[in-house]
Short mmCIF file of C-alpha atoms in Angstrom, two decimals:
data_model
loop_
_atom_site.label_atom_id
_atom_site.label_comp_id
_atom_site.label_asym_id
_atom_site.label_seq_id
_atom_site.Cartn_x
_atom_site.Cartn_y
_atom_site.Cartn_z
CA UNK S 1 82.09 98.22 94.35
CA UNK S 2 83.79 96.99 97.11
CA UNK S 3 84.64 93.22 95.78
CA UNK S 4 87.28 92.02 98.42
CA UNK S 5 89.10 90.34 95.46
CA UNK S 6 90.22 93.91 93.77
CA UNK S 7 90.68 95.75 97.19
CA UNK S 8 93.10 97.61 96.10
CA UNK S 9 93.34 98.10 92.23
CA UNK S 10 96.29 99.64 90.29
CA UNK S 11 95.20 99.81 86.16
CA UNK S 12 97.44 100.11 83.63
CA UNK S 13 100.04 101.97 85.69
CA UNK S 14 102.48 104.22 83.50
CA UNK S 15 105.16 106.64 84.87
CA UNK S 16 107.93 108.31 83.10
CA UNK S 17 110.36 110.87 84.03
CA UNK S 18 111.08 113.07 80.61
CA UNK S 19 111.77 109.87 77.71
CA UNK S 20 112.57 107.24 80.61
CA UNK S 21 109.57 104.90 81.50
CA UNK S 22 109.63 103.71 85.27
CA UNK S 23 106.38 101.79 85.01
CA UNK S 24 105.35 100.38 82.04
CA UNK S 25 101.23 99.66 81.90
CA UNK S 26 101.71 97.43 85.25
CA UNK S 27 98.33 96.21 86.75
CA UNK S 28 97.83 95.01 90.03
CA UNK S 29 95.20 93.52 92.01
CA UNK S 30 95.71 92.89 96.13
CA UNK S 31 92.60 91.23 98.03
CA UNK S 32 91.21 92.82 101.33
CA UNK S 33 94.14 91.18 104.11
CA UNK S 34 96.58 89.81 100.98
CA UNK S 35 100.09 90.43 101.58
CA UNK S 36 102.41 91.20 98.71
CA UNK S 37 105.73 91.18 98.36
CA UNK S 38 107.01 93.24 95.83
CA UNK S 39 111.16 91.99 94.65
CA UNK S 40 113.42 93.34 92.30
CA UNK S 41 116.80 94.54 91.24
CA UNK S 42 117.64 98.74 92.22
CA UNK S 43 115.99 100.44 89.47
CA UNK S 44 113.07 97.47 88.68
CA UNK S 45 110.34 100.61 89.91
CA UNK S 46 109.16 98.51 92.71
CA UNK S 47 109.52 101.96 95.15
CA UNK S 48 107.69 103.98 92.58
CA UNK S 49 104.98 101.39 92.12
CA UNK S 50 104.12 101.48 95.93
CA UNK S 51 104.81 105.33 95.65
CA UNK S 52 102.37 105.62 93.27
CA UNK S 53 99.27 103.92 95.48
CA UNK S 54 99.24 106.79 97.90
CA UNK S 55 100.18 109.11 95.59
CA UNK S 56 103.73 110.60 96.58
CA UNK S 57 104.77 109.84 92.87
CA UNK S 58 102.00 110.78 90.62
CA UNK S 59 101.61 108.29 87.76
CA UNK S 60 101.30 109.95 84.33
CA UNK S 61 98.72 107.22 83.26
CA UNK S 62 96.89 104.51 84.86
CA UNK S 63 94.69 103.91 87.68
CA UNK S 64 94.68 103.06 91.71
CA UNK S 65 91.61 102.14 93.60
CA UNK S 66 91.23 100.88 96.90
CA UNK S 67 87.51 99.81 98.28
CA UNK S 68 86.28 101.05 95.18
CA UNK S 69 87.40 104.56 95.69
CA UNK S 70 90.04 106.00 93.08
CA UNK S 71 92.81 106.97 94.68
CA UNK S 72 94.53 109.63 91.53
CA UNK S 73 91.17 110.51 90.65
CA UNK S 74 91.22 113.72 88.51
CA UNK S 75 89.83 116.70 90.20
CA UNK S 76 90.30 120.28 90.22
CA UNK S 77 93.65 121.40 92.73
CA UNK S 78 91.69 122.28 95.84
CA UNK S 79 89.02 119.09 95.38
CA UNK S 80 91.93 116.79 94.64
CA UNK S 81 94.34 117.66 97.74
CA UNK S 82 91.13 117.07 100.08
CA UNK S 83 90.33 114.08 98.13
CA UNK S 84 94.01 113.12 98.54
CA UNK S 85 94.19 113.71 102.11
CA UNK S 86 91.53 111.88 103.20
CA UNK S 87 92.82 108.77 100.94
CA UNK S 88 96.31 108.83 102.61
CA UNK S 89 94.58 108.57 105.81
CA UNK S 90 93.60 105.14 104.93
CA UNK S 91 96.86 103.84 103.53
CA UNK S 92 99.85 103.69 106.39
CA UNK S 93 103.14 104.26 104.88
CA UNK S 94 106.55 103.11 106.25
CA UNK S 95 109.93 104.16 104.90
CA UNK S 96 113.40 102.78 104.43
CA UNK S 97 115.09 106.05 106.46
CA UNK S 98 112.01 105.64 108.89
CA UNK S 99 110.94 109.78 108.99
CA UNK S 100 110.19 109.85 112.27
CA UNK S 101 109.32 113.59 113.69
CA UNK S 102 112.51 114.33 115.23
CA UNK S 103 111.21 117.27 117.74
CA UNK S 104 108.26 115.05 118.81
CA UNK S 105 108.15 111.78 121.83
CA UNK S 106 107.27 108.43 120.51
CA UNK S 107 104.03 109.67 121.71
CA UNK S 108 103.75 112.88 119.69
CA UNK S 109 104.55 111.15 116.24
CA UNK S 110 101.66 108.07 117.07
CA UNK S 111 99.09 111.34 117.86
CA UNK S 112 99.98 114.66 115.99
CA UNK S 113 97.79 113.33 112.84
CA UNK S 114 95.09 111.67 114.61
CA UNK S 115 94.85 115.07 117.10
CA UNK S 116 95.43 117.06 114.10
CA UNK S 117 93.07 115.41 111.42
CA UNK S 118 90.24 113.58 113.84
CA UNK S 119 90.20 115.68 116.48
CA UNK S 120 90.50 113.06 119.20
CA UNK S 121 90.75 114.48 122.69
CA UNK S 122 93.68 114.27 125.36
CA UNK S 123 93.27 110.92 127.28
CA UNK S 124 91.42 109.57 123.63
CA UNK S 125 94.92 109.81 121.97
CA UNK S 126 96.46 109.25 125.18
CA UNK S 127 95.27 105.44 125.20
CA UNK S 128 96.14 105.21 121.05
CA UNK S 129 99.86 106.09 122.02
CA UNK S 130 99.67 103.24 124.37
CA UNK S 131 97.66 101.02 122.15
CA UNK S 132 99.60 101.32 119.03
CA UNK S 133 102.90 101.70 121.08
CA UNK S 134 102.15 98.58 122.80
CA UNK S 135 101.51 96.72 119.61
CA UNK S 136 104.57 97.63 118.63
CA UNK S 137 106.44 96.41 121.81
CA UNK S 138 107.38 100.31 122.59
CA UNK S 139 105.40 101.17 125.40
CA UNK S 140 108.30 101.60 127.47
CA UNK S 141 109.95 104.03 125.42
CA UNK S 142 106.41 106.42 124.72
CA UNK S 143 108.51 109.77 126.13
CA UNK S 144 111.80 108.89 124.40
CA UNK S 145 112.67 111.17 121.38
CA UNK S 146 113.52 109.35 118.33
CA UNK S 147 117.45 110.42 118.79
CA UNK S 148 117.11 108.06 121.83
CA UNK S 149 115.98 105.11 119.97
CA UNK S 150 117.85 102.79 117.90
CA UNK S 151 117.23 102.09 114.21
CA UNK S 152 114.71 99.17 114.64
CA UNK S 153 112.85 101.12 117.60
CA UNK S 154 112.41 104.04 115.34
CA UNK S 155 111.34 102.03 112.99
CA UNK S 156 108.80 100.62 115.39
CA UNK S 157 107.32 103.86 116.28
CA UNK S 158 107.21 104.61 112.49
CA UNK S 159 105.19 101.65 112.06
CA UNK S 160 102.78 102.62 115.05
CA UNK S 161 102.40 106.28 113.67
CA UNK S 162 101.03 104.36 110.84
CA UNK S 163 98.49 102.32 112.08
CA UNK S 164 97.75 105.31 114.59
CA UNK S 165 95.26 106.19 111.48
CA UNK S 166 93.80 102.73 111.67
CA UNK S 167 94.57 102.57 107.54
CA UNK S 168 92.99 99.84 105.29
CA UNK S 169 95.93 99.46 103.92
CA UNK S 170 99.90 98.87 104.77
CA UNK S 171 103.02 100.14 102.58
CA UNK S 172 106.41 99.25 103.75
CA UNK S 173 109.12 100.34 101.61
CA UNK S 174 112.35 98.70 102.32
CA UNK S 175 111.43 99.06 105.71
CA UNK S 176 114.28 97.41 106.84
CA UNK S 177 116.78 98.09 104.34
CA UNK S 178 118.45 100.99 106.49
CA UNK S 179 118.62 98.54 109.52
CA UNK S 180 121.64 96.99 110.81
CA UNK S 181 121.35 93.27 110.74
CA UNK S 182 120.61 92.45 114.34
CA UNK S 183 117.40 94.87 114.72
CA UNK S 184 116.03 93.43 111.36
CA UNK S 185 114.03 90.75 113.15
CA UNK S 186 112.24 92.95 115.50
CA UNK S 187 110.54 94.70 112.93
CA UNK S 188 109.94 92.20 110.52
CA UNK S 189 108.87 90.88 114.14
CA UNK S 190 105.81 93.21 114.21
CA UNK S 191 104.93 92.99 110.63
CA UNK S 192 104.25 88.97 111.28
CA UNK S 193 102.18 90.43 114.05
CA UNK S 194 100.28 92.51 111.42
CA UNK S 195 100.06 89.69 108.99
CA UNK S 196 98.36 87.69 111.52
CA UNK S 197 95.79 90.47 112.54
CA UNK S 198 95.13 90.20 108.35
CA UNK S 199 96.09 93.59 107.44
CA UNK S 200 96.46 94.26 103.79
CA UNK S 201 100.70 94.92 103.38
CA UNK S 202 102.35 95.58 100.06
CA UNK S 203 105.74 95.42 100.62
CA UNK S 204 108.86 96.29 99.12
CA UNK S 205 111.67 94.45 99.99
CA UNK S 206 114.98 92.82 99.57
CA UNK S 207 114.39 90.11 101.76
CA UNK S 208 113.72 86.55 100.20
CA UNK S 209 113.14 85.05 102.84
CA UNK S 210 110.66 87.42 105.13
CA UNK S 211 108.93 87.36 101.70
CA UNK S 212 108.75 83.85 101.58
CA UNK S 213 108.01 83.30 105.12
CA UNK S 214 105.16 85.98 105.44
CA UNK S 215 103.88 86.73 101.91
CA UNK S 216 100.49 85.63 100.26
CA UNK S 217 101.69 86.53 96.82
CA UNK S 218 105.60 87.65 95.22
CA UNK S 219 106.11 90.03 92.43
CA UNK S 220 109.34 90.07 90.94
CA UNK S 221 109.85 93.33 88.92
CA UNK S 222 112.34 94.61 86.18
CA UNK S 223 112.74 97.81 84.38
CA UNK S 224 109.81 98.86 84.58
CA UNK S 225 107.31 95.98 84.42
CA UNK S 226 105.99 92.97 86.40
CA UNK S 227 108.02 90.07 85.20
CA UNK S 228 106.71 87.42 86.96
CA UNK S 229 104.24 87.10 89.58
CA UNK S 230 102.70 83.68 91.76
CA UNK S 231 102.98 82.44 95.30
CA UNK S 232 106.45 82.74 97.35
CA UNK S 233 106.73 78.57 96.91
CA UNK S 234 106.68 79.04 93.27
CA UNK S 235 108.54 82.49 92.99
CA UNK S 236 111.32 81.32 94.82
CA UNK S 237 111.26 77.49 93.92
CA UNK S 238 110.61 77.43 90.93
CA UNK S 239 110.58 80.57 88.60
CA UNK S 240 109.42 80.18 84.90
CA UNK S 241 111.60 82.85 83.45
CA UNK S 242 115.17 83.78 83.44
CA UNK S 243 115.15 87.19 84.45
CA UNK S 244 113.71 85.91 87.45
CA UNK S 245 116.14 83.11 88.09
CA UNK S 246 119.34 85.04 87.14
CA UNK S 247 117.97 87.88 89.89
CA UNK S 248 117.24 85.51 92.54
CA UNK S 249 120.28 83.12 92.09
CA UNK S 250 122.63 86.58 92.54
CA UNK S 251 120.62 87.57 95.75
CA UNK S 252 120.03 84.00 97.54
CA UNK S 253 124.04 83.70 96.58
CA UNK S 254 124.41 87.05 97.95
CA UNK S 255 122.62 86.73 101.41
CA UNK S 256 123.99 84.00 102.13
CA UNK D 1 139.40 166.05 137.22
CA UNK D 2 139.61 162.04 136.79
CA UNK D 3 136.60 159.70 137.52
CA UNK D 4 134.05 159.60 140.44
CA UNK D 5 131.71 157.19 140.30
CA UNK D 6 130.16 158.30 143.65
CA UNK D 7 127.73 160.53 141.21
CA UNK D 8 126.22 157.32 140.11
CA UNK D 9 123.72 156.64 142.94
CA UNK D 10 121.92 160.05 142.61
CA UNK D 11 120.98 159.16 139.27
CA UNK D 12 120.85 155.18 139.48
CA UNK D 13 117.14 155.58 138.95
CA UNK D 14 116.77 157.04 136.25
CA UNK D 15 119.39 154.64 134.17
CA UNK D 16 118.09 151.68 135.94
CA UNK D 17 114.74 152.64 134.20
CA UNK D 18 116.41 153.59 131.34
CA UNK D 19 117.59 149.73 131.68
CA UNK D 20 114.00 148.16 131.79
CA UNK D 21 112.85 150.43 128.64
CA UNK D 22 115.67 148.77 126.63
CA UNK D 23 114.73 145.36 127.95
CA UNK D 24 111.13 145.73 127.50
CA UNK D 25 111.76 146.95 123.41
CA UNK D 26 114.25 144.61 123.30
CA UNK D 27 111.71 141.83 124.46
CA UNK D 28 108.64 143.07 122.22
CA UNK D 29 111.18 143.14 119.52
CA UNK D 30 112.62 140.33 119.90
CA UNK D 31 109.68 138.60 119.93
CA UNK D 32 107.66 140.73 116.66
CA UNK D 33 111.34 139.46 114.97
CA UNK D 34 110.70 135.89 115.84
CA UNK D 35 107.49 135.50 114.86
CA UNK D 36 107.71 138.16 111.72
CA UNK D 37 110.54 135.72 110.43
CA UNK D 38 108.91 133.01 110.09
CA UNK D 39 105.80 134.68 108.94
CA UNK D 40 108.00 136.52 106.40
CA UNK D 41 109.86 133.16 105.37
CA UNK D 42 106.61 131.35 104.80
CA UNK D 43 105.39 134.17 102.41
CA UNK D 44 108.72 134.55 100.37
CA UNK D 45 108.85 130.81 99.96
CA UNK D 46 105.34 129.75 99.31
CA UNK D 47 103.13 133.13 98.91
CA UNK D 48 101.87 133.49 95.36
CA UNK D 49 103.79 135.34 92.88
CA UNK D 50 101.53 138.26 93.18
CA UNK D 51 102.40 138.39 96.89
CA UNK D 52 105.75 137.51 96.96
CA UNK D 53 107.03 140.38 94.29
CA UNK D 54 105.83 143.40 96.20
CA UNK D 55 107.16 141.25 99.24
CA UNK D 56 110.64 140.97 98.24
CA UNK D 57 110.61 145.01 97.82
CA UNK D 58 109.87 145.98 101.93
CA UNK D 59 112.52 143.01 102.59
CA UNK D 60 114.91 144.87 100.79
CA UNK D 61 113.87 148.09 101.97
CA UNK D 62 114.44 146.58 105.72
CA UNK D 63 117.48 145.03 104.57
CA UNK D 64 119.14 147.25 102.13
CA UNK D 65 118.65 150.78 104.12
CA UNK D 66 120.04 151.86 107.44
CA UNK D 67 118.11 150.94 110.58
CA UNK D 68 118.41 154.55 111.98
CA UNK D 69 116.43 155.70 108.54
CA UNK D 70 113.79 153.21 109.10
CA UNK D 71 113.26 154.40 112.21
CA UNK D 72 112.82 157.88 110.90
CA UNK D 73 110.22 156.81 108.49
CA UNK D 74 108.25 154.97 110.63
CA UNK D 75 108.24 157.61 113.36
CA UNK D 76 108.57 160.59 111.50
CA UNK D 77 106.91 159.42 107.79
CA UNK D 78 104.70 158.19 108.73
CA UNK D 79 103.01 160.44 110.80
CA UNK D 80 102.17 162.52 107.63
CA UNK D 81 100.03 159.90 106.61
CA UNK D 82 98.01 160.02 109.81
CA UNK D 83 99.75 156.82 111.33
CA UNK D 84 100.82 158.24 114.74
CA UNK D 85 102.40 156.28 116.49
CA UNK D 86 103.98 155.99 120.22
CA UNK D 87 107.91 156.39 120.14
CA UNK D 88 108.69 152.95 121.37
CA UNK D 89 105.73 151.35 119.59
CA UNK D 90 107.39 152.40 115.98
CA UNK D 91 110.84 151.36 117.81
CA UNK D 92 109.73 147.74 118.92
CA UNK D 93 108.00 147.94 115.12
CA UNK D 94 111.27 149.28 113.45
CA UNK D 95 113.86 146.72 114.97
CA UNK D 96 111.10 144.05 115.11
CA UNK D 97 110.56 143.85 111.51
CA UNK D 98 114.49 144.76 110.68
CA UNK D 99 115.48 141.82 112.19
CA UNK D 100 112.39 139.78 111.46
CA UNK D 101 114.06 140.15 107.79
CA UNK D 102 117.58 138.87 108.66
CA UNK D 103 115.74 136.24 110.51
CA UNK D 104 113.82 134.90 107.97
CA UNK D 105 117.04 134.60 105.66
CA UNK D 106 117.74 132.32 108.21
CA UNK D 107 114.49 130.20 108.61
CA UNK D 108 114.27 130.35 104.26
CA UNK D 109 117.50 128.52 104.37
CA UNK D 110 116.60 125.99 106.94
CA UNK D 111 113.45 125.11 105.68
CA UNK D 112 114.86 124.40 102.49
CA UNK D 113 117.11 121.65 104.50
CA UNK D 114 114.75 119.84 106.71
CA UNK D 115 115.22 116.05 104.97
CA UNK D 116 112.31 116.19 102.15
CA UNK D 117 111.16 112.86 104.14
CA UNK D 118 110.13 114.64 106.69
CA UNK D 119 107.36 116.43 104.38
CA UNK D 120 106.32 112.71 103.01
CA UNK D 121 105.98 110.98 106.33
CA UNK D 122 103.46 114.13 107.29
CA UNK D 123 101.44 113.77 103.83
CA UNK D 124 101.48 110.40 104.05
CA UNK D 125 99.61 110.40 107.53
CA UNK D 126 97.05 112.94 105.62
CA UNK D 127 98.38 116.30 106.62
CA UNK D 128 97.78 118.94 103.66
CA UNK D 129 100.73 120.54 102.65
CA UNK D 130 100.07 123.80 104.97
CA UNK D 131 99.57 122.01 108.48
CA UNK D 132 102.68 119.43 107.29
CA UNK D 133 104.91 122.85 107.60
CA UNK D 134 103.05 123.76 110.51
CA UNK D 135 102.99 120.71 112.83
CA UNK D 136 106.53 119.36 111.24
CA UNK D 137 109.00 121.19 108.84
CA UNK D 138 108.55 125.02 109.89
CA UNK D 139 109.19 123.36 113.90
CA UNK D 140 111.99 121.56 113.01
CA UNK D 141 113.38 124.41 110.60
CA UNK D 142 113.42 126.77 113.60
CA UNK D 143 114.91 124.45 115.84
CA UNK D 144 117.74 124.52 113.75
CA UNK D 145 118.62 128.47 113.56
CA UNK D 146 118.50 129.03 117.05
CA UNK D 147 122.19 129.33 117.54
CA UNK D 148 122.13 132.34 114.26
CA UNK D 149 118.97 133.63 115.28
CA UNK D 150 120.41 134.06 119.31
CA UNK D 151 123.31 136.19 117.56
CA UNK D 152 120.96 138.17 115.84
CA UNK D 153 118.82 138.95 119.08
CA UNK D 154 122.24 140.38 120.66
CA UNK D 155 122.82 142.51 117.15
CA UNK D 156 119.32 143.72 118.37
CA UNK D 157 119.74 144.35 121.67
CA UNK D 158 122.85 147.13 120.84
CA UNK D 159 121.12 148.58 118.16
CA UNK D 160 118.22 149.39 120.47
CA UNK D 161 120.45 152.30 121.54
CA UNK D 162 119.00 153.63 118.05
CA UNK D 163 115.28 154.02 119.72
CA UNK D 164 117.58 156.65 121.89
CA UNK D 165 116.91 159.39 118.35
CA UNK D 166 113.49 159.15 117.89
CA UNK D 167 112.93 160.12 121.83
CA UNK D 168 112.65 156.80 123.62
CA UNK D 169 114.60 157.54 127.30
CA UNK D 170 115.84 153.88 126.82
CA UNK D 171 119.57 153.21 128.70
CA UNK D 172 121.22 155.21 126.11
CA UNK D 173 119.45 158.16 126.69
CA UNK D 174 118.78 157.75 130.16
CA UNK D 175 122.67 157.73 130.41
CA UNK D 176 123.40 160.86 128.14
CA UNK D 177 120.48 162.68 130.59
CA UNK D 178 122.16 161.82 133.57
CA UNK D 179 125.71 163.21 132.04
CA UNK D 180 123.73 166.21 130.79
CA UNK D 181 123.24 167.11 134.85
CA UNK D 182 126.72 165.55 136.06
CA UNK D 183 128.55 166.21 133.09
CA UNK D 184 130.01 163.17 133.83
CA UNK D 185 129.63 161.23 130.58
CA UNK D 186 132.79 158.43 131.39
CA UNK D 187 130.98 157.02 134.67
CA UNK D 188 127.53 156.98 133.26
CA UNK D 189 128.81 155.60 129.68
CA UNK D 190 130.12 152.65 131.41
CA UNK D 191 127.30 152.05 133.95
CA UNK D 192 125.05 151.85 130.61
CA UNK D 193 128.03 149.95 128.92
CA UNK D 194 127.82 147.61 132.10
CA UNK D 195 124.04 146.96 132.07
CA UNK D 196 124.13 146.15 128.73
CA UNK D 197 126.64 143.20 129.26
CA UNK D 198 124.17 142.22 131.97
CA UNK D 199 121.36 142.18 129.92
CA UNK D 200 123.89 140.55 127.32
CA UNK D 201 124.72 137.80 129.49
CA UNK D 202 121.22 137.27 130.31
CA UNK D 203 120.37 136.76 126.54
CA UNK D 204 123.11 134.30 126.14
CA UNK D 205 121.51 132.39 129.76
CA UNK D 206 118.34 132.09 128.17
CA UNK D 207 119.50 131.26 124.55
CA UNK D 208 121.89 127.69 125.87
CA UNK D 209 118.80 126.91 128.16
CA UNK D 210 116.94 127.04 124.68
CA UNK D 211 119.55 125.33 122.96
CA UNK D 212 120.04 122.97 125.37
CA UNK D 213 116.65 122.15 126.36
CA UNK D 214 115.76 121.25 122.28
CA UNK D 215 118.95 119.23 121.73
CA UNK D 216 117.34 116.09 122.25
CA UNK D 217 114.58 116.85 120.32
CA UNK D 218 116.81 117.53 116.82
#
């Protein structure tokens, strides 16, 4: 089952709130270390698509696998959140407005779930603060609370929390949306890092040219469904439909 | 026959223990409130219905009847039922769980207001829902009613002069036993009035070390 080709799997994907449809039968496959960039006007879905693979929006139809194990499997209440639990484990999550545990150190937010969920010992998540911190280029800053870090560190830390749960799998939504300009590159900074180490990253982004620079594979979604889908060079080049042009031309035009 | 405080130091002893019964219920009360809130907030926001009805009935018993009457029942009441308890044990109970209700108004309210992201980031690492309010919401939650909860610990603290009618020789009474021999009841009034301003002031010490030492951490 585990064909690195359709490591992670999403089938038919359908959501809809009351009579509005969010995703419309979308269908995804990412292979084990692919990186894909997921683009698209406010509203395309694209955050409830990635919200869907770990489950934080339920889909009302459709599938996600990853490694051959369903993620939304159906399963009575108390089989389903330990089945769900366990999944999350595997798939890191990082968010626009960065949720970092306020009352906790750098430290505490990297260990709490490892501690918590695989009972490491003391000086066991001792060294994963300082190995995922490190990775991260915040070492220095393990003891700082996150109201002592600026947006990009916090974001860093978020990131490290992540990967704290050594996850077969990477979501970043808008990770650096919330950022002002000049911490942007420090964090897209460690995601090239990540890239490189072949870590399998869906991302959701608004920036064209990270995506271009880092991505395996674009999707460029509207209302609802995957309009158009190929290699960043192509994407961004040279898009086959208009949707896709008209969206890009307003956000190149914009960026710059 | 004016005042003459020089009757104070034959009977010092006996209000300065007096002094350490009220800090002592105060403490154990404090403390049973503390804890009882959040334990109480948990229940009415997440209990099962079945749970939560009969629940909301002893809050508003706590909340919605006089202190001095719960004390009475709980001393008195419930005695006939063969629950006998100590005087200050069914005081610390009494004002612990009184205030445990106003406190877990409180903690409802703030754990309704802790950013839903914070709830996502701790599912998303894997935590079920129960050790995500544990390790991240319920802390956070708390941390944010300290300032309301400190006032409430004072409101405690004065009405601990209740304990005084079911028997407990707290400062109160220690006071009104010493004027019962003196009958001198303006000098020892005001020595009790006095230590409780101490103790008062030591509350308020320990509440902006508190606040002070988790301001970082919000």
């Amino acid at each position: 089952m585990t064909d690195p080709n359709h490591f992670v799997q999403i089938r038919h994907a359908q959501k809809s709130f009351g009579s509005l449809e969010v995703l419309k039968d979308i269908s995804l496959n990412v292979a084990r270390g692919q990186i894909v960039a997921i683009i698209g006007p406010s509203g395309s879905g694209k955050s409830t698509l990635l919200r869907a693979i770990n489950d934080l929006d339920a889909l009302t139809g459709g599938e996600v696998w990853l490694d051959g194990v369903q993620v939304n499997k159906s399963l009575p209440h108390r089989q389903y959140e330990k089945h769900i639990n366990e999944m999350r484990q595997q798939i890191g999550m990082v968010f626009q407005h960065f949720n970092l545990f306020p009352h906790m150190t750098a430290r505490d937010n990297v260990t709490m779930a490892p501690k918590l969920l695989k009972g490491l010992t003391n000086e066991e998540a001792d060294a994963l603060a300082k190995e995922q911190l490190e990775k991260v280029g915040m070492l220095d800053r393990i003891d700082y609370y996150p109201s002592q870090l600026s947006g990009g560190q916090k974001q860093r830390v978020a990131i490290a929390r992540a990967l704290a749960m050594k996850p077969k799998l990477m979501l970043f939504d808008e990770a650096t949306s919330a950022l002002d300009p000049e911490l942007v590159d420090e964090v897209n900074l460690v995601m090239k890092k990540l890239a490189e180490e072949h870590m399998t990253m869906i991302i959701v982004t608004h920036e064209m040219d990270f995506a271009a620079a880092v991505c395996d594979r674009v999707l460029f979604m509207d209302r609802g469904v995957v309009v158009e889908e190929g290699p960043p060079e192509v994407i961004f080049r040279n898009p086959e439909k208009d949707r896709t042009k008209e969206f890009l031309r307003k956000h190149l035009a914009g960026a710059k | 026959m004016g005042l003459d405080f020089t009757v104070i130091p034959g009977y010092l002893d006996i209000v300065l223990l007096g002094c350490l019964w009220t800090i002592g219920i105060t403490v154990a009360a404090a403390l049973l409130s503390f804890f009882g809130g959040i334990a109480f907030a948990v229940v009415a926001l997440y209990a099962p219905w079945i749970i939560r009805q009969p629940f909301r009935l002893v809050e508003w018993v706590f909340m919605g009847t006089p202190l001095l009457l719960q004390l009475f029942l709980i001393y008195f009441g419930l005695v006939q039922i063969g629950i006998d308890l100590p005087a200050f044990v069914a005081g610390i109970i009494g004002l612990g769980l009184h205030f445990a209700v106003y406190n877990s108004e409180l903690i409802q309210t703030a754990i309704l207001s802790v950013d839903k992201g914070q709830m996502e980031a701790a599912r998303t690492v894997g935590l079920s829902r129960g050790q995500a309010l544990r390790k991240v919401v319920i802390p956070q939650a708390v941390r944010d009613v300290i300032p309301p909860i400190g006032n409430n610990m004072i409101a405690l603290l004065k009405d601990s002069a209740l304990v005084s009618v079911i028997g407990v020789s707290e400062l109160t009474l220690s006071a009104q036993r010493a004027i019962g021999a003196t009958y001198r009841p303006f000098e020892f009034y005001l020595l009790a009035a006095a230590f409780y301003y101490v103790i008062n002031l030591c509350m308020e010490w320990v509440q902006r070390r508190i606040e002070r030492r988790i301001a970082i951490s919000r």
